[in-house]
XYZ file of C-alpha atoms in Angstrom:
307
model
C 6.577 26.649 -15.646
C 6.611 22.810 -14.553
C 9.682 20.366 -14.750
C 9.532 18.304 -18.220
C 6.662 21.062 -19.680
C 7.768 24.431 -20.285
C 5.488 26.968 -19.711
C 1.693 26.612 -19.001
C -0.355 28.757 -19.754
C -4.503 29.436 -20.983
C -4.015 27.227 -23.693
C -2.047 24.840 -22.377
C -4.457 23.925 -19.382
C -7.087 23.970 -21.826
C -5.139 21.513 -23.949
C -4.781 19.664 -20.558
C -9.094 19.714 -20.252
C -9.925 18.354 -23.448
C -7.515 15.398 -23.392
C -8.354 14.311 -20.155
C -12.326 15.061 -20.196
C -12.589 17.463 -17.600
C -15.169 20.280 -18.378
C -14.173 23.089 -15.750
C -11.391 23.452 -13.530
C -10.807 25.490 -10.390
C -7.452 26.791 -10.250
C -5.103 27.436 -6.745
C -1.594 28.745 -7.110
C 1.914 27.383 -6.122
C 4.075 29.426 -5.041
C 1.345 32.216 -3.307
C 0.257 28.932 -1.112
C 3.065 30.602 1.047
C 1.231 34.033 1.291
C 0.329 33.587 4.998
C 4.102 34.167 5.815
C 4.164 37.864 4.375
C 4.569 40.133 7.217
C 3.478 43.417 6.093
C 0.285 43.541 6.306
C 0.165 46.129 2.901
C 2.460 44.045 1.215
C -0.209 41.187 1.943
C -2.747 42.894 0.385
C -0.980 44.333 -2.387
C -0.059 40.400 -3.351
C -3.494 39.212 -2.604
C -4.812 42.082 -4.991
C -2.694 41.825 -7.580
C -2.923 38.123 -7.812
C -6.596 37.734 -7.937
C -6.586 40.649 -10.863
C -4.143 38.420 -12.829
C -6.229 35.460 -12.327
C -9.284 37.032 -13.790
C -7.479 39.141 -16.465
C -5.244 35.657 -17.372
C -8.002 33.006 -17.366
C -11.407 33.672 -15.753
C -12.169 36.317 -18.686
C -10.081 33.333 -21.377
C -12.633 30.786 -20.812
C -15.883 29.832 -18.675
C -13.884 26.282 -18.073
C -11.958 27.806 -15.445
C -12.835 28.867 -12.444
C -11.185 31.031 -9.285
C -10.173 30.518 -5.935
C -8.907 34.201 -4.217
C -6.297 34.644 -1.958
C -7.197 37.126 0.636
C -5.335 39.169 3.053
C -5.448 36.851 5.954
C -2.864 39.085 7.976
C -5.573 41.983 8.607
C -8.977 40.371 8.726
C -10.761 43.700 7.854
C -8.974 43.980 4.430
C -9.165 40.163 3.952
C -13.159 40.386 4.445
C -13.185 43.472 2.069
C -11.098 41.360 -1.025
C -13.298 38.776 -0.413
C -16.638 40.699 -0.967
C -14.280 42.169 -3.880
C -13.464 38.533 -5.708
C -16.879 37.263 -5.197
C -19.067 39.808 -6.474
C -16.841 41.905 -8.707
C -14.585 39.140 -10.292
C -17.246 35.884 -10.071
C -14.545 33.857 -8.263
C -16.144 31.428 -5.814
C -14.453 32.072 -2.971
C -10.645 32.197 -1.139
C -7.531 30.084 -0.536
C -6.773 30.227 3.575
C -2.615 29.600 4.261
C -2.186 26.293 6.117
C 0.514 27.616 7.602
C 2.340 31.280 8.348
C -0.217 33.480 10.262
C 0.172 34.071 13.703
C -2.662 32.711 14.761
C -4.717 29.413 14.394
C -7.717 29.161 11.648
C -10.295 28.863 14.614
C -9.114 32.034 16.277
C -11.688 35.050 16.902
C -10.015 37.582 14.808
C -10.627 35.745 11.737
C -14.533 35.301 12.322
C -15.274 38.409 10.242
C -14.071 36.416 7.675
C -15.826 33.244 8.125
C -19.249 35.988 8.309
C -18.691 37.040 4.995
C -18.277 34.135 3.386
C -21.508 32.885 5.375
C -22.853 36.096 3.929
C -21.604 35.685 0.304
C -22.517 31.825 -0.164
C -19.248 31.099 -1.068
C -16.675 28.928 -0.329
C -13.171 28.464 1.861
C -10.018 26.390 0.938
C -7.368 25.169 3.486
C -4.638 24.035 0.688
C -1.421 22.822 1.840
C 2.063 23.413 0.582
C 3.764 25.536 2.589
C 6.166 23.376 5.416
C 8.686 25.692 7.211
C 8.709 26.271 10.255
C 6.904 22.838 10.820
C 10.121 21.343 12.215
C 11.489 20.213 8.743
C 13.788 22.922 7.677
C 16.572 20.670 8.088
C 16.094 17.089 6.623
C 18.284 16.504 3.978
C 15.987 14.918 1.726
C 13.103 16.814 0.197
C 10.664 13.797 -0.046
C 9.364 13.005 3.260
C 9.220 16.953 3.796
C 6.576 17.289 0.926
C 4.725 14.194 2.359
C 4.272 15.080 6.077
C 3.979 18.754 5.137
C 0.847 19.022 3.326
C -1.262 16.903 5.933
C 0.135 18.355 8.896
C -0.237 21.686 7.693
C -4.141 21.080 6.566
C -4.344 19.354 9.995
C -3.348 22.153 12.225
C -5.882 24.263 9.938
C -8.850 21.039 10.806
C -7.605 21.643 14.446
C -8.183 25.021 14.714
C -11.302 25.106 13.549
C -12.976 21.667 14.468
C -11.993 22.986 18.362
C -13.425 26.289 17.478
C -16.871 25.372 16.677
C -16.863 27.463 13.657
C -19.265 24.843 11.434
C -21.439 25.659 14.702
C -21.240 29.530 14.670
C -21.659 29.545 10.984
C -23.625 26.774 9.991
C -23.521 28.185 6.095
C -20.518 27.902 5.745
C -18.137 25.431 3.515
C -14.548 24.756 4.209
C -12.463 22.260 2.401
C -9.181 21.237 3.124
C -6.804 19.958 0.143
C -4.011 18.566 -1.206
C -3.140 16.234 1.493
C -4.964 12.866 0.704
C -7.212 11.183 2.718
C -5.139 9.321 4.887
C -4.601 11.917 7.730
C -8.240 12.848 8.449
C -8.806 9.273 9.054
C -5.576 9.862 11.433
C -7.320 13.225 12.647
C -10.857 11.483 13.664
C -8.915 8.701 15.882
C -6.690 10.971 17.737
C -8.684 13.623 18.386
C -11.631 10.960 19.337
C -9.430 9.910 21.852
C -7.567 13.133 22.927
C -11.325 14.957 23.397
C -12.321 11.941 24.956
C -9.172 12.083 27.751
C -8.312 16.098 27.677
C -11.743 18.288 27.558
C -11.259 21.690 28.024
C -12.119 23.201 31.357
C -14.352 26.069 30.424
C -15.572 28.456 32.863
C -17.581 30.317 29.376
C -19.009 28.585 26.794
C -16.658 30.084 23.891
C -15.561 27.068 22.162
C -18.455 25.881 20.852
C -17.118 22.548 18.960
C -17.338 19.307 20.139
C -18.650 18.790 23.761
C -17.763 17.033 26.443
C -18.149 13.110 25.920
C -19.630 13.757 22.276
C -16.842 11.780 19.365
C -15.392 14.216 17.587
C -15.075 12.069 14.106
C -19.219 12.104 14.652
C -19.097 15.577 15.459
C -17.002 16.278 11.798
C -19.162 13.487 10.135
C -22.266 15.366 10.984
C -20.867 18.216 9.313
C -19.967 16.048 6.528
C -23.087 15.129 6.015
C -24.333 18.789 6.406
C -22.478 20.050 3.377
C -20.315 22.446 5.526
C -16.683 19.837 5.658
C -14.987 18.526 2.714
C -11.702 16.604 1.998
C -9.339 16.611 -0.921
C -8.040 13.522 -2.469
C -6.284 12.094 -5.860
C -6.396 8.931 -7.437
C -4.878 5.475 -6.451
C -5.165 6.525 -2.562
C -5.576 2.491 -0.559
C -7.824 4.040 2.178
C -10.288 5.967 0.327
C -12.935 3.150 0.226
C -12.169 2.529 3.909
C -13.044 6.719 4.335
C -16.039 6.419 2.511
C -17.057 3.818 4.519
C -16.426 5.459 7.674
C -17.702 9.305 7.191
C -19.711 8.548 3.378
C -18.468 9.789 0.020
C -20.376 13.482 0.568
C -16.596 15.144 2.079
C -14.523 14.005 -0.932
C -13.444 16.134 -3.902
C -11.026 14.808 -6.695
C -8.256 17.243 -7.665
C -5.994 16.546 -10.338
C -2.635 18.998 -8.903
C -1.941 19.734 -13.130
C 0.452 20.922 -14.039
C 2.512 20.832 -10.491
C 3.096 17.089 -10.354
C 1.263 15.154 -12.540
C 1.164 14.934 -16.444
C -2.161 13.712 -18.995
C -1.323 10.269 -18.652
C -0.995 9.597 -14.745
C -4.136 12.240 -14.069
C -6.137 9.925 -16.833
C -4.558 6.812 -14.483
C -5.697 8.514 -11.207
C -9.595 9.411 -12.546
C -9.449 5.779 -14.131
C -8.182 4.569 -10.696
C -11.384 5.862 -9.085
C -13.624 4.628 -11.823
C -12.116 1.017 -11.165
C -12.367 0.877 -7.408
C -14.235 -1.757 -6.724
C -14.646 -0.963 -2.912
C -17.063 2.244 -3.876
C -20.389 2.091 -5.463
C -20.895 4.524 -8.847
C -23.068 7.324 -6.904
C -19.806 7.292 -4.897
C -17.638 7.927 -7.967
C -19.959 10.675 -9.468
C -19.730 12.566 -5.684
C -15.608 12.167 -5.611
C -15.558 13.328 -9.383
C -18.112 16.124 -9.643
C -21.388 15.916 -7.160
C -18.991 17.324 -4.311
C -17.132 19.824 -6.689
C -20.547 20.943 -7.989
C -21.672 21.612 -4.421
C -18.773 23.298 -2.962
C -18.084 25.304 -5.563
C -21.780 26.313 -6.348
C -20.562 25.473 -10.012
C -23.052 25.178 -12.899
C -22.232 23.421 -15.730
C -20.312 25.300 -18.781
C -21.961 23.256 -21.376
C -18.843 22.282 -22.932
């Protein structure tokens, strides 16, 4: 259920895809964004299970128009890496949700590099997707607001860290990871601080494990070239005031729009927010068709549902 809606459901996202002129959808949960905080590791994969079967019993099997995202057991790689293979070639989802925040461990870390393998292996696709902001030094501002708006990016952030640092675009250069619901604003934060924290802290390295950036090499052309390589990708909404600057710094090839129905936008401001991008004069049209669907298309590996 969503404030002001009541309860959504097949129908009702269809409704929500005809009105506004969307032809498929790729759906990510709410509440599970918070999965990476379960601590027993069979509780974690009961969830993750049980989850993904409800996705494809509730909507994958309702209509071609939507499309899944898994979660996986992210708590005990082996099982995660297993689900995955599961999801992808049993359930035709195109790949799995990874928890900004709640594992013990950073998204770069060896112990998940099974995972990042199988995905390599599968062709399909990762998603960093914030939402989940204990822990992050916010538990106790009074006001909800600026939790939600630092939370998201800094979660999705850490996650970009951990993996930029990591080299894992280097160690598997199939691979596509995209990191959502946080705008656009912070990676253009992310490419200037780490630029100059790489630039003024290199790691000492007495074995060449990081991979990632190198010495002296900008990391924002580091990510760019990854960009560019179809391996890094950014979410981002509507009316954002930087995303012409982005695209103008790193190209329009990262971006992919997402619409956050039915969590906190209705018909009418999603229809403002796709309008928004239409109207932006400070992009060129190849730009909007790669923010709106070009990106989506190659993320995804979606086909058209000929609706």
């Amino acid at each position: 259920p969503s404030a002001g809606r009541g309860k959504v459901g097949p129908d009702e996202w269809l409704g929500f895809l005809d009105d506004v002129g969307i032809d498929s959808t790729v759906l990510y949960p709410t509440v599970a964004l918070a999965y990476g905080k379960i601590v027993s590791h069979d509780w974690a994969i009961a969830v993750t299970r049980a989850y993904n079967d409800w996705l494809h019993q509730t909507y994958l099997r309702k209509s071609p128009r939507f499309r899944g995202m898994a979660l996986i057991p992210m708590q005990e790689p082996e099982a995660a890496v297993e689900e995955l293979r599961r999801v992808v070639e049993e359930l035709g989802m195109h790949g799995a949700i990874l928890p900004s925040m709640g594992l013990p461990n950073h998204l770069g870390a060896q112990e998940y590099w099974p995972i990042y393998r199988e995905a390599e292996r599968l062709g399909c696709c990762l998603a960093v997707h914030g939402g989940c902001h204990s822990g992050m030094g916010f538990d106790h501002l009074n006001v909800y607001a600026p939790v939600h708006a630092m939370g998201h990016p800094m979660g999705i952030m850490i996650g970009l860290a951990g993996i930029v640092f990591n080299g894992i675009f280097d160690r598997f250069p199939n691979i596509k990871i995209a990191f959502l619901e946080g705008g656009v604003a912070w990676f253009l934060m992310a490419m200037e601080r780490f630029d100059s924290s790489h630039l003024s802290h290199s790691e000492y390295q007495v074995r060449d494990v990081l991979m990632g950036p190198k010495p002296g090499e900008k990391v924002s052309e580091y990510m760019i070239k990854h960009i560019k390589a179809g391996r890094l990708y950014i979410g981002v909404e509507g009316g954002e005031p930087t995303l012409s600057y982005a695209i103008s710094k790193v190209g329009s090839e990262a971006f992919l729009y997402s619409s956050d129905f039915p969590h906190e936008v209705t018909n009418e401001t999603c229809k403002e927010e796709i309008e928004e991008v239409l109207e932006n004069d400070g992009i060129t049209t190849a730009d909007k068709e790669a923010i709106l669907h070009r990106n989506a298309q190659r993320f995804y590996n979606l086909t058209p549902t000929g609706h």
